[in-house]
Amino acid sequence: MKFSLPRGLRDIEPEDFELMEQVREAFNQTCRLFGFDLMEPSPLELLETLEAKSGASIRDEIYAFKDKSGREVGLRFDLTVGLTRWVVSNRSLQYPVKIGSFAGLWRYDEPQYGRYRWFYQWDAEAFGPRNVDADAEVVDFTYSLFRRLGLDEVSIHIGDRKLLEEYIERQLGVKDELLVAEMMRALDKVRKKSLQEILEEYSSKVEPSTLSQLLDFGRLSGEAEEVLSRLEEYRLASTTTLINLIDLLKHRGVKNVVLDLSIVRGLDYYTGIVFEAFTADQALGALAGGGRYDILPAVFGRPDLGATGVAGGVDRTIIALKRRAAPTKPKEPTVYVAYVNKEVHAYAQHIASTLRREGLPAEVDLAERTLRKQLEAASKRNSEYVIIIGPKELSSNKVIIKNIKNGKEDVKSITETINLLKQVKKKVEVWCNHT
RNA sequence: GCCGCUGUGGUGUAGCCUGGCUAGCAUAGGGGCCUGUGGAGCCCUCAGCGUGGGUUCAAAUCCCACCGGCGGCCCCA
C-alpha cells in the first residue's frame, strides 16, 4: 500500500467509466434537445469568488490553498458558481442564456459510500427570465434526462421556498430570519427522521408547537392536483406559482411529478421553486436537485438576472443504473484478429487496421502468442467474432470468420467480412436508438 | 470536525481470542501439458499481514499512535 491515494479519492475504473460516459452522453444529448450550450467553467477559482456564494465558512469544506504566488484559490465545489460568474461577466450574451456542464468537483467532506472528495456532476442552468416557464424548462430537462437513461421510475418532488416563507410569516407569525432558517432546516429532515426526533432535536431552538405546525404543513405531499386543492384553505398568495408550474409541466408531458412542500434544499441561496429527483429507493438520496436562485446573480452584481437550474450527482446515478434490471447497452461487435504463426503476423495486423479504417473495432495480439492463447484472450475480452488467419488464408486471400458465441466458422473474402460486420453494427445501433 | 466499527496477495477469506515451524485456501493474472481452433482439467509461477513505535527470547496475533475503508452526526453550498 505504498502508493495509495489521498483520503476520499479513487480511480474511476473501466466499468464505472463506461457508465459515466453513458450518463455524459445522455446529458449532452438532452442539452442539445433543449438548446443548452455546453461549456466547462474553470476548475480553479479565486477563493473570494467561491466565498461569494456562501460566506467565508465555505473554506473549511472545500479544497482551498495558496498558489505559488500566494493567491488564495480553491477548487470548484459546484458548477453553479463558475457558470454564474461566467454569465454575469459576459455582457454580450443573449437572454435567456441556457448552459450545461458535465465536470468533476472537489469537496473536503468525510468520505462515505458513494461520496468521494472528487466526483462528477451534470448541471443545467437558465439565466435571465424570472418567470415560471424557466423553472418548468429545467424540471422538464431533468425528467427527460432520466427518461433517456432508462430510469423511468424517477419521480420529481417539487416544493416552493416562497410558499414556505409566506406560511411561516403569515400563519405562524415568525419573522426572525435566523429562526426561519432553523425551521427550514428542521423541515428538510422530514424525509429522514420521525416527527418526534425532529421536534426533540430542535426543541431548544424552536417552539415545538410552532415547529409541529410547520412539519404538518410540510407533510403536504403527493399527487399535484390533490395537494393544490388542500392548499386552497391556507389562502397563501404564493400558491399561484405552483399552480402555474404544474399546469406547464402537464402541457409538457412531464410525468411522475409529486408536490412535496418539505423540499427545502440548501439554505444559502434558493429563493423560489425547489425540486429533487428520487428513484424508488429514497434511501439512496436525491439523484438531482435544483431550483430558483435569483440571489446569486445579484451577489455577482447582476440583480436584473433571474437564475434557475439543476445539478445531478453522477455517482448516485451510476448506482441507480447498476441496480436497474433493464438490459444494459449492448456492445458494438468487436473482432479479434488471430493469427496462426509469425509468418502471417504482419498480415493479421494489416487486416485489423483495414477493419478499423472501416469504423469496426478490431483487436490483434501484440505478443506473438499461440493461436490457443489468442482465442482464449478473444473469449475473455468478450469479442463477438474472431478472424483467423494462416498461410492458407493468406494465399487464397480469404479469412476464417468465427462466431465466438456459437463456434460457427465461415470462410469469406475480406470485403464480405466487412459487410457482415457492418450489418451487425447497424443492428446494435438501431437497438440503442429504440431505448 | 465529532462518534462507532473495521484493515491479511488484485479480489474474497483462514489464522488473531489462547503470541511459537516456510502465513493456509479460493479466485483473478502469467506460463506449461496442447507448434492451425478458446471457455474444462491438471501442474508451475507472480503476489499479502495498512504504516510507525512499544511489550516479548519470539508479534499477523497483545498495547499505543497514525493512515485508509465502512456506518452515523454536522454540513450538503
Short mmCIF file of C-alpha atoms (C1' of nucleotides) in Angstrom, two decimals:
data_model
loop_
_atom_site.label_atom_id
_atom_site.label_comp_id
_atom_site.label_asym_id
_atom_site.label_seq_id
_atom_site.Cartn_x
_atom_site.Cartn_y
_atom_site.Cartn_z
CA MET A 1 0.00 0.00 0.00
CA LYS A 2 2.94 2.27 -0.52
CA PHE A 3 1.44 4.26 -3.35
CA SER A 4 -2.08 4.74 -2.09
CA LEU A 5 -4.42 7.63 -2.80
CA PRO A 6 -5.20 10.55 -0.53
CA ARG A 7 -8.28 10.10 1.64
CA GLY A 8 -11.56 10.22 -0.20
CA LEU A 9 -10.10 9.90 -3.68
CA ARG A 10 -10.49 6.98 -6.04
CA ASP A 11 -9.75 5.88 -9.55
CA ILE A 12 -12.71 5.66 -11.86
CA GLU A 13 -12.24 2.14 -13.18
CA PRO A 14 -13.29 0.96 -16.64
CA GLU A 15 -16.70 -0.44 -15.65
CA ASP A 16 -17.76 2.75 -13.87
CA PHE A 17 -16.15 4.92 -16.51
CA GLU A 18 -18.30 3.23 -19.15
CA LEU A 19 -21.47 4.00 -17.16
CA MET A 20 -20.27 7.54 -16.54
CA GLU A 21 -19.90 8.01 -20.28
CA GLN A 22 -23.49 6.81 -20.74
CA VAL A 23 -24.64 9.49 -18.32
CA ARG A 24 -22.49 12.09 -20.06
CA GLU A 25 -23.86 11.15 -23.48
CA ALA A 26 -27.45 11.27 -22.26
CA PHE A 27 -26.78 14.65 -20.67
CA ASN A 28 -25.10 16.08 -23.76
CA GLN A 29 -27.95 14.90 -25.97
CA THR A 30 -30.57 16.34 -23.63
CA CYS A 31 -28.70 19.65 -23.70
CA ARG A 32 -28.86 19.65 -27.49
CA LEU A 33 -32.56 18.77 -27.48
CA PHE A 34 -33.36 21.63 -25.12
CA GLY A 35 -30.90 24.12 -26.59
CA PHE A 36 -28.50 24.32 -23.67
CA ASP A 37 -24.97 25.17 -24.84
CA LEU A 38 -22.24 23.07 -23.28
CA MET A 39 -19.21 24.53 -21.58
CA GLU A 40 -16.92 23.88 -18.67
CA PRO A 41 -16.04 26.60 -16.19
CA SER A 42 -12.53 26.79 -14.76
CA PRO A 43 -11.79 24.15 -12.11
CA LEU A 44 -9.85 26.64 -10.01
CA GLU A 45 -11.38 29.89 -8.76
CA LEU A 46 -10.21 32.70 -6.56
CA LEU A 47 -11.34 31.98 -3.05
CA GLU A 48 -13.30 35.22 -2.88
CA THR A 49 -15.42 34.08 -5.83
CA LEU A 50 -16.28 30.83 -4.09
CA GLU A 51 -16.99 32.65 -0.85
CA ALA A 52 -19.40 34.99 -2.58
CA LYS A 53 -21.94 32.22 -2.70
CA SER A 54 -21.96 31.06 0.87
CA GLY A 55 -19.58 33.05 3.02
CA ALA A 56 -16.12 32.53 4.40
CA SER A 57 -17.12 29.34 6.22
CA ILE A 58 -17.02 27.52 2.89
CA ARG A 59 -13.24 27.47 3.26
CA ASP A 60 -13.43 24.56 5.71
CA GLU A 61 -15.48 22.43 3.39
CA ILE A 62 -13.54 22.73 0.15
CA TYR A 63 -10.04 22.34 -1.19
CA ALA A 64 -8.59 25.81 -0.62
CA PHE A 65 -4.93 26.77 -0.63
CA LYS A 66 -2.41 29.40 -1.64
CA ASP A 67 -0.81 29.06 -5.05
CA LYS A 68 2.90 29.65 -5.57
CA SER A 69 2.39 33.41 -5.74
CA GLY A 70 0.38 33.44 -2.56
CA ARG A 71 -3.01 33.90 -4.23
CA GLU A 72 -5.84 32.36 -2.26
CA VAL A 73 -7.57 29.88 -4.54
CA GLY A 74 -9.96 26.96 -4.28
CA LEU A 75 -11.14 24.02 -6.38
CA ARG A 76 -14.74 24.39 -7.53
CA PHE A 77 -17.28 22.67 -5.27
CA ASP A 78 -20.15 23.01 -7.71
CA LEU A 79 -20.68 24.20 -11.27
CA THR A 80 -23.24 26.87 -10.48
CA VAL A 81 -20.71 29.37 -9.16
CA GLY A 82 -18.43 29.16 -12.19
CA LEU A 83 -21.32 29.23 -14.67
CA THR A 84 -22.92 32.19 -12.92
CA ARG A 85 -19.64 34.09 -12.78
CA TRP A 86 -19.17 33.49 -16.48
CA VAL A 87 -22.69 34.54 -17.46
CA VAL A 88 -22.67 37.60 -15.24
CA SER A 89 -19.38 38.87 -16.61
CA ASN A 90 -20.27 38.39 -20.27
CA ARG A 91 -22.40 41.39 -21.16
CA SER A 92 -22.82 40.39 -24.78
CA LEU A 93 -24.81 37.23 -24.12
CA GLN A 94 -28.33 36.99 -25.48
CA TYR A 95 -31.02 36.10 -22.98
CA PRO A 96 -32.18 33.62 -21.97
CA VAL A 97 -28.76 32.08 -21.51
CA LYS A 98 -29.07 28.32 -21.23
CA ILE A 99 -25.88 26.46 -20.45
CA GLY A 100 -24.93 22.99 -19.29
CA SER A 101 -21.79 21.44 -17.94
CA PHE A 102 -20.61 17.96 -17.02
CA ALA A 103 -17.49 18.05 -14.92
CA GLY A 104 -15.59 16.98 -11.82
CA LEU A 105 -15.83 18.78 -8.49
CA TRP A 106 -13.97 18.66 -5.19
CA ARG A 107 -15.27 18.93 -1.66
CA TYR A 108 -13.42 18.35 1.58
CA ASP A 109 -16.14 16.19 3.16
CA GLU A 110 -15.88 12.99 5.18
CA PRO A 111 -15.91 10.27 2.53
CA GLN A 112 -18.63 7.64 2.73
CA TYR A 113 -20.40 5.17 0.47
CA GLY A 114 -20.96 6.79 -2.92
CA ARG A 115 -19.46 10.01 -1.60
CA TYR A 116 -15.95 11.00 -2.54
CA ARG A 117 -13.86 14.12 -2.33
CA TRP A 118 -13.65 14.15 -6.11
CA PHE A 119 -16.83 13.43 -8.02
CA TYR A 120 -18.79 14.39 -11.10
CA GLN A 121 -21.96 16.38 -11.56
CA TRP A 122 -24.02 17.41 -14.53
CA ASP A 123 -25.55 20.85 -14.36
CA ALA A 124 -28.01 22.83 -16.46
CA GLU A 125 -28.83 26.46 -15.78
CA ALA A 126 -31.13 29.06 -17.32
CA PHE A 127 -30.31 32.71 -16.72
CA GLY A 128 -32.45 35.74 -17.43
CA PRO A 129 -36.14 35.03 -17.06
CA ARG A 130 -37.70 35.16 -13.62
CA ASN A 131 -40.92 33.51 -14.71
CA VAL A 132 -42.04 30.01 -14.00
CA ASP A 133 -41.56 28.97 -17.64
CA ALA A 134 -37.83 28.77 -17.00
CA ASP A 135 -38.41 26.59 -13.93
CA ALA A 136 -40.65 24.30 -15.97
CA GLU A 137 -37.94 24.04 -18.61
CA VAL A 138 -35.40 22.91 -16.04
CA VAL A 139 -37.75 20.37 -14.45
CA ASP A 140 -38.67 19.04 -17.89
CA PHE A 141 -34.94 18.79 -18.69
CA THR A 142 -34.36 16.71 -15.58
CA TYR A 143 -37.31 14.45 -16.34
CA SER A 144 -36.18 13.96 -19.94
CA LEU A 145 -32.62 13.17 -18.96
CA PHE A 146 -33.65 10.36 -16.62
CA ARG A 147 -36.07 9.03 -19.23
CA ARG A 148 -33.23 8.93 -21.72
CA LEU A 149 -31.12 6.98 -19.26
CA GLY A 150 -33.91 4.45 -18.89
CA LEU A 151 -34.60 5.41 -15.27
CA ASP A 152 -38.33 5.79 -15.91
CA GLU A 153 -39.30 5.39 -12.29
CA VAL A 154 -37.53 8.59 -11.22
CA SER A 155 -40.01 10.97 -9.65
CA ILE A 156 -39.60 14.70 -9.22
CA HIS A 157 -40.56 16.22 -5.90
CA ILE A 158 -41.34 19.91 -6.14
CA GLY A 159 -41.59 22.44 -3.36
CA ASP A 160 -41.56 26.21 -3.09
CA ARG A 161 -39.43 28.20 -0.67
CA LYS A 162 -41.51 31.36 -1.14
CA LEU A 163 -44.64 29.49 -0.16
CA LEU A 164 -42.97 28.13 2.96
CA GLU A 165 -41.71 31.55 3.93
CA GLU A 166 -45.15 33.04 3.45
CA TYR A 167 -46.70 30.31 5.57
CA ILE A 168 -44.13 30.75 8.34
CA GLU A 169 -44.53 34.51 8.43
CA ARG A 170 -48.27 34.85 7.92
CA GLN A 171 -49.64 31.79 9.64
CA LEU A 172 -47.02 31.10 12.28
CA GLY A 173 -46.05 34.71 12.85
CA VAL A 174 -42.32 34.02 12.81
CA LYS A 175 -40.32 36.88 11.27
CA ASP A 176 -36.82 36.40 12.63
CA GLU A 177 -34.63 35.33 9.70
CA LEU A 178 -32.37 33.02 11.68
CA LEU A 179 -35.31 31.30 13.26
CA VAL A 180 -36.96 30.85 9.87
CA ALA A 181 -33.73 29.28 8.63
CA GLU A 182 -33.64 26.85 11.56
CA MET A 183 -37.23 25.87 10.91
CA MET A 184 -36.47 25.19 7.26
CA ARG A 185 -33.52 23.07 8.24
CA ALA A 186 -35.76 21.08 10.55
CA LEU A 187 -38.40 20.66 7.87
CA ASP A 188 -35.79 19.33 5.45
CA LYS A 189 -35.31 16.32 7.74
CA VAL A 190 -38.90 15.15 7.43
CA ARG A 191 -37.97 12.51 4.86
CA LYS A 192 -35.15 11.15 7.03
CA LYS A 193 -36.40 11.26 10.61
CA SER A 194 -39.62 10.89 12.55
CA LEU A 195 -41.56 13.95 13.70
CA GLN A 196 -40.73 13.13 17.31
CA GLU A 197 -37.00 13.05 16.66
CA ILE A 198 -37.06 16.36 14.81
CA LEU A 199 -39.12 18.11 17.48
CA GLU A 200 -36.71 16.89 20.14
CA GLU A 201 -33.61 17.84 18.19
CA TYR A 202 -34.87 21.39 17.71
CA SER A 203 -36.70 21.83 20.99
CA SER A 204 -34.07 24.26 22.29
CA LYS A 205 -34.17 26.40 19.16
CA VAL A 206 -37.77 26.41 18.00
CA GLU A 207 -41.04 26.41 19.93
CA PRO A 208 -42.22 22.78 19.44
CA SER A 209 -45.87 23.67 18.88
CA THR A 210 -44.90 26.14 16.15
CA LEU A 211 -42.48 23.73 14.55
CA SER A 212 -45.03 20.97 14.73
CA GLN A 213 -47.46 23.06 12.68
CA LEU A 214 -44.79 23.66 10.07
CA LEU A 215 -43.94 19.97 9.90
CA ASP A 216 -47.60 19.17 9.36
CA PHE A 217 -47.74 21.74 6.60
CA GLY A 218 -44.59 20.28 5.08
CA ARG A 219 -46.11 16.84 5.07
CA LEU A 220 -48.49 18.04 2.38
CA SER A 221 -47.15 15.81 -0.31
CA GLY A 222 -48.47 13.74 -3.14
CA GLU A 223 -50.29 13.98 -6.43
CA ALA A 224 -50.23 17.61 -7.60
CA GLU A 225 -53.97 18.36 -8.04
CA GLU A 226 -54.76 16.95 -4.64
CA VAL A 227 -52.08 18.92 -2.82
CA LEU A 228 -53.09 22.10 -4.63
CA SER A 229 -56.71 21.71 -3.61
CA ARG A 230 -55.72 21.15 0.00
CA LEU A 231 -53.54 24.26 -0.18
CA GLU A 232 -56.59 26.40 -1.01
CA GLU A 233 -57.72 26.58 2.59
CA TYR A 234 -54.48 28.29 3.60
CA ARG A 235 -55.17 31.19 1.20
CA LEU A 236 -51.48 31.86 0.53
CA ALA A 237 -50.80 34.22 -2.36
CA SER A 238 -47.64 32.35 -3.43
CA THR A 239 -49.66 29.28 -4.34
CA THR A 240 -50.13 30.73 -7.83
CA THR A 241 -46.54 29.89 -8.76
CA LEU A 242 -47.01 26.19 -8.09
CA ILE A 243 -50.37 26.19 -9.88
CA ASN A 244 -48.75 27.70 -12.97
CA LEU A 245 -45.79 25.37 -12.82
CA ILE A 246 -47.91 22.26 -12.51
CA ASP A 247 -50.04 23.43 -15.42
CA LEU A 248 -46.97 23.99 -17.60
CA LEU A 249 -45.50 20.61 -16.70
CA LYS A 250 -48.75 18.95 -17.64
CA HIS A 251 -48.64 20.55 -21.07
CA ARG A 252 -45.03 19.50 -21.44
CA GLY A 253 -45.98 15.89 -20.71
CA VAL A 254 -43.76 15.63 -17.64
CA LYS A 255 -44.89 12.68 -15.53
CA ASN A 256 -44.07 11.37 -12.06
CA VAL A 257 -44.40 14.83 -10.55
CA VAL A 258 -45.03 14.99 -6.83
CA LEU A 259 -45.77 18.16 -4.92
CA ASP A 260 -43.77 17.95 -1.73
CA LEU A 261 -43.69 21.02 0.48
CA SER A 262 -40.96 19.59 2.67
CA ILE A 263 -38.37 20.06 -0.09
CA VAL A 264 -36.11 22.84 1.14
CA ARG A 265 -32.54 22.26 -0.16
CA GLY A 266 -29.52 24.32 0.72
CA LEU A 267 -30.37 27.43 2.62
CA ASP A 268 -27.86 29.82 1.25
CA TYR A 269 -29.36 30.88 -2.00
CA TYR A 270 -32.51 29.15 -3.21
CA THR A 271 -35.34 31.62 -3.40
CA GLY A 272 -38.34 30.03 -5.08
CA ILE A 273 -39.23 26.74 -6.68
CA VAL A 274 -37.02 23.88 -5.44
CA PHE A 275 -37.08 20.26 -6.53
CA GLU A 276 -35.32 16.93 -6.12
CA ALA A 277 -35.36 13.78 -8.22
CA PHE A 278 -35.62 10.40 -6.47
CA THR A 279 -35.59 6.78 -7.55
CA ALA A 280 -38.00 4.33 -5.97
CA ASP A 281 -35.37 3.75 -3.29
CA GLN A 282 -35.43 7.05 -1.42
CA ALA A 283 -32.65 5.90 0.88
CA LEU A 284 -30.24 6.39 -2.00
CA GLY A 285 -30.97 10.10 -1.68
CA ALA A 286 -31.72 12.56 -4.43
CA LEU A 287 -30.18 11.88 -7.84
CA ALA A 288 -30.55 15.51 -8.78
CA GLY A 289 -31.75 18.73 -7.26
CA GLY A 290 -32.32 22.26 -8.30
CA GLY A 291 -34.42 25.34 -8.16
CA ARG A 292 -34.51 29.07 -8.48
CA TYR A 293 -31.63 31.10 -7.04
CA ASP A 294 -32.12 34.68 -8.17
CA ILE A 295 -29.90 35.88 -5.31
CA LEU A 296 -26.67 34.57 -6.82
CA PRO A 297 -26.54 36.73 -9.97
CA ALA A 298 -27.32 39.66 -7.68
CA VAL A 299 -24.34 38.78 -5.48
CA PHE A 300 -22.18 38.90 -8.60
CA GLY A 301 -23.58 42.33 -9.46
CA ARG A 302 -26.48 41.50 -11.77
CA PRO A 303 -29.70 41.89 -9.78
CA ASP A 304 -31.54 42.16 -13.08
CA LEU A 305 -30.95 38.49 -13.88
CA GLY A 306 -33.05 35.59 -12.77
CA ALA A 307 -31.47 32.15 -12.44
CA THR A 308 -32.85 28.66 -12.18
CA GLY A 309 -31.11 25.36 -12.67
CA VAL A 310 -30.49 21.77 -11.75
CA ALA A 311 -27.48 19.69 -10.81
CA GLY A 312 -27.25 15.91 -10.66
CA GLY A 313 -24.83 13.55 -8.96
CA VAL A 314 -23.23 11.20 -11.44
CA ASP A 315 -22.11 8.62 -8.85
CA ARG A 316 -25.60 8.11 -7.49
CA THR A 317 -26.99 7.90 -10.99
CA ILE A 318 -24.45 5.19 -11.77
CA ILE A 319 -25.55 3.28 -8.67
CA ALA A 320 -29.15 3.57 -9.87
CA LEU A 321 -28.17 2.37 -13.35
CA LYS A 322 -26.40 -0.63 -11.88
CA ARG A 323 -29.44 -1.58 -9.80
CA ARG A 324 -31.78 -1.29 -12.74
CA ALA A 325 -32.86 -4.64 -14.10
CA ALA A 326 -33.36 -3.39 -17.65
CA PRO A 327 -30.90 -4.57 -20.27
CA THR A 328 -27.74 -2.54 -20.49
CA LYS A 329 -26.48 -1.16 -23.73
CA PRO A 330 -25.14 -3.95 -25.95
CA LYS A 331 -21.59 -3.58 -27.05
CA GLU A 332 -20.63 -2.92 -30.60
CA PRO A 333 -19.38 -6.12 -32.23
CA THR A 334 -15.69 -6.33 -31.57
CA VAL A 335 -13.44 -8.53 -33.60
CA TYR A 336 -10.28 -10.27 -32.55
CA VAL A 337 -7.90 -10.94 -35.38
CA ALA A 338 -5.94 -14.07 -34.55
CA TYR A 339 -3.01 -15.45 -36.50
CA VAL A 340 -1.57 -18.91 -36.72
CA ASN A 341 2.13 -18.17 -36.80
CA LYS A 342 4.74 -15.48 -37.20
CA GLU A 343 4.68 -15.52 -40.99
CA VAL A 344 1.15 -14.15 -41.10
CA HIS A 345 1.57 -11.86 -38.09
CA ALA A 346 2.04 -8.75 -40.21
CA TYR A 347 -0.86 -9.69 -42.47
CA ALA A 348 -3.14 -10.01 -39.43
CA GLN A 349 -2.21 -6.52 -38.35
CA HIS A 350 -3.00 -5.31 -41.85
CA ILE A 351 -6.47 -6.90 -41.63
CA ALA A 352 -7.12 -5.38 -38.21
CA SER A 353 -6.15 -1.94 -39.46
CA THR A 354 -8.37 -2.33 -42.51
CA LEU A 355 -11.33 -3.09 -40.25
CA ARG A 356 -10.59 -0.12 -38.01
CA ARG A 357 -10.47 2.20 -41.00
CA GLU A 358 -13.96 0.96 -41.82
CA GLY A 359 -15.02 2.01 -38.33
CA LEU A 360 -15.13 -1.54 -36.97
CA PRO A 361 -13.48 -2.16 -33.60
CA ALA A 362 -10.75 -4.76 -34.00
CA GLU A 363 -8.05 -6.16 -31.75
CA VAL A 364 -4.95 -8.07 -32.65
CA ASP A 365 -2.47 -9.86 -30.44
CA LEU A 366 0.65 -7.86 -29.70
CA ALA A 367 2.80 -10.54 -28.14
CA GLU A 368 3.04 -13.29 -30.76
CA ARG A 369 1.17 -15.67 -28.52
CA THR A 370 -0.04 -19.06 -29.66
CA LEU A 371 -3.35 -19.33 -31.51
CA ARG A 372 -4.76 -21.09 -28.48
CA LYS A 373 -3.89 -18.15 -26.26
CA GLN A 374 -5.28 -15.67 -28.75
CA LEU A 375 -8.64 -17.44 -28.86
CA GLU A 376 -8.66 -17.58 -25.09
CA ALA A 377 -7.98 -13.86 -24.94
CA ALA A 378 -10.70 -13.15 -27.50
CA SER A 379 -13.24 -15.05 -25.49
CA LYS A 380 -12.24 -13.34 -22.26
CA ARG A 381 -12.39 -9.93 -23.88
CA ASN A 382 -16.00 -10.63 -24.88
CA SER A 383 -15.36 -10.25 -28.57
CA GLU A 384 -18.25 -11.31 -30.80
CA TYR A 385 -16.12 -12.62 -33.63
CA VAL A 386 -12.67 -13.96 -34.26
CA ILE A 387 -10.98 -13.72 -37.61
CA ILE A 388 -8.40 -16.43 -38.05
CA ILE A 389 -5.57 -16.04 -40.47
CA GLY A 390 -2.99 -18.61 -41.50
CA PRO A 391 -0.80 -19.25 -44.54
CA LYS A 392 -3.71 -20.93 -46.38
CA GLU A 393 -5.96 -17.91 -45.92
CA LEU A 394 -3.18 -15.55 -46.88
CA SER A 395 -2.57 -17.33 -50.17
CA SER A 396 -6.29 -17.62 -51.03
CA ASN A 397 -6.97 -14.02 -49.96
CA LYS A 398 -9.75 -15.07 -47.60
CA VAL A 399 -10.23 -15.18 -43.84
CA ILE A 400 -11.96 -17.51 -41.44
CA ILE A 401 -14.62 -15.67 -39.50
CA LYS A 402 -15.81 -17.44 -36.42
CA ASN A 403 -18.73 -16.52 -34.21
CA ILE A 404 -17.40 -16.88 -30.74
CA LYS A 405 -20.75 -17.44 -29.06
CA ASN A 406 -21.85 -20.44 -31.16
CA GLY A 407 -18.50 -21.53 -32.58
CA LYS A 408 -19.63 -21.48 -36.21
CA GLU A 409 -17.00 -20.73 -38.83
CA ASP A 410 -17.17 -19.37 -42.37
CA VAL A 411 -14.56 -18.69 -45.00
CA LYS A 412 -15.13 -15.29 -46.56
CA SER A 413 -13.31 -12.64 -48.54
CA ILE A 414 -12.29 -9.52 -46.68
CA THR A 415 -14.98 -7.43 -48.36
CA GLU A 416 -17.67 -9.92 -47.41
CA THR A 417 -16.40 -9.93 -43.85
CA ILE A 418 -16.54 -6.16 -43.61
CA ASN A 419 -20.10 -6.12 -44.92
CA LEU A 420 -21.19 -8.76 -42.41
CA LEU A 421 -19.69 -6.83 -39.50
CA LYS A 422 -21.24 -3.58 -40.67
CA GLN A 423 -24.66 -5.18 -40.74
CA VAL A 424 -24.28 -6.42 -37.18
CA LYS A 425 -23.12 -2.99 -36.09
CA LYS A 426 -26.15 -1.35 -37.67
CA LYS A 427 -28.49 -3.70 -35.79
CA VAL A 428 -26.91 -2.70 -32.49
CA GLU A 429 -27.27 0.99 -33.32
CA VAL A 430 -30.95 0.56 -34.16
CA TRP A 431 -31.44 -1.24 -30.84
CA CYS A 432 -29.78 1.62 -28.98
CA ASN A 433 -31.91 4.30 -30.61
CA HIS A 434 -35.07 2.48 -29.66
CA THR A 435 -34.29 2.57 -25.97
"C1'" G B 1 -14.51 18.46 12.60
"C1'" C B 2 -17.02 14.57 16.07
"C1'" C B 3 -18.67 9.26 17.46
"C1'" G B 4 -18.69 3.88 16.44
"C1'" C B 5 -16.96 -0.45 13.63
"C1'" U B 6 -13.03 -2.21 10.71
"C1'" G B 7 -7.97 -3.31 7.94
"C1'" U B 8 -4.12 -10.49 5.82
"C1'" G B 9 -1.54 -11.09 -2.18
"C1'" G B 10 -5.51 -7.57 -7.47
"C1'" U B 11 -10.33 -9.71 -5.21
"C1'" G B 12 -12.79 -12.86 -1.32
"C1'" U B 13 -11.11 -15.11 3.02
"C1'" A B 14 -8.45 -18.88 7.19
"C1'" G B 15 -5.13 -17.86 11.13
"C1'" C B 16 -5.87 -13.28 15.91
"C1'" C B 17 -9.47 -14.64 21.43
"C1'" U B 18 -5.17 -18.54 23.93
"C1'" G B 19 1.98 -14.94 20.66
"C1'" G B 20 5.92 -20.09 18.51
"C1'" C B 21 7.93 -24.24 12.21
"C1'" U B 22 8.21 -21.78 5.49
"C1'" A B 23 1.08 -17.20 6.86
"C1'" G B 24 -3.15 -21.56 4.50
"C1'" C B 25 -7.35 -21.69 0.89
"C1'" A B 26 -10.18 -19.87 -3.26
"C1'" U B 27 -10.41 -16.65 -7.32
"C1'" A B 28 -8.11 -13.34 -10.87
"C1'" G B 29 -3.15 -12.57 -13.73
"C1'" G B 30 1.33 -15.10 -16.45
"C1'" G B 31 3.16 -19.83 -18.36
"C1'" G B 32 3.10 -25.24 -19.46
"C1'" C B 33 0.66 -30.05 -20.57
"C1'" C B 34 -1.56 -28.50 -26.05
"C1'" U B 35 3.54 -25.96 -32.72
"C1'" G B 36 -3.97 -24.26 -37.16
"C1'" U B 37 -9.03 -23.52 -33.07
"C1'" G B 38 -10.93 -20.75 -26.87
"C1'" G B 39 -14.18 -21.41 -22.34
"C1'" A B 40 -12.83 -27.63 -18.79
"C1'" G B 41 -8.96 -30.28 -16.10
"C1'" C B 42 -4.04 -30.93 -14.04
"C1'" C B 43 0.80 -28.68 -12.93
"C1'" C B 44 4.18 -24.49 -12.30
"C1'" U B 45 4.51 -19.29 -11.28
"C1'" C B 46 3.73 -13.93 -9.75
"C1'" A B 47 1.67 -11.71 -5.39
"C1'" G B 48 -0.02 -10.30 1.13
"C1'" C B 49 -0.17 -9.43 7.37
"C1'" G B 50 -2.12 -0.68 6.16
"C1'" U B 51 2.21 2.39 8.47
"C1'" G B 52 5.29 3.51 12.63
"C1'" G B 53 6.52 2.66 17.59
"C1'" G B 54 6.18 -0.47 22.14
"C1'" U B 55 5.90 -5.27 25.16
"C1'" U B 56 8.45 -10.15 24.48
"C1'" C B 57 13.59 -14.89 23.61
"C1'" A B 58 9.66 -14.57 19.81
"C1'" A B 59 4.16 -10.37 17.15
"C1'" A B 60 -0.46 -11.02 11.54
"C1'" U B 61 -1.81 -12.25 16.77
"C1'" C B 62 -1.10 -8.15 22.78
"C1'" C B 63 -0.66 -2.37 23.66
"C1'" C B 64 -0.29 2.84 21.62
"C1'" A B 65 -0.33 6.40 17.72
"C1'" C B 66 -1.17 7.49 12.76
"C1'" C B 67 -3.23 6.28 7.89
"C1'" G B 68 -7.17 4.10 4.98
"C1'" G B 69 -12.20 1.90 4.44
"C1'" C B 70 -17.40 1.45 6.21
"C1'" G B 71 -21.63 3.43 9.09
"C1'" G B 72 -23.65 7.62 11.71
"C1'" C B 73 -23.58 13.07 13.29
"C1'" C B 74 -22.69 18.05 11.33
"C1'" C B 75 -22.91 20.08 6.54
"C1'" C B 76 -24.77 19.24 1.69
"C1'" A B 77 -23.17 25.42 -0.81
#
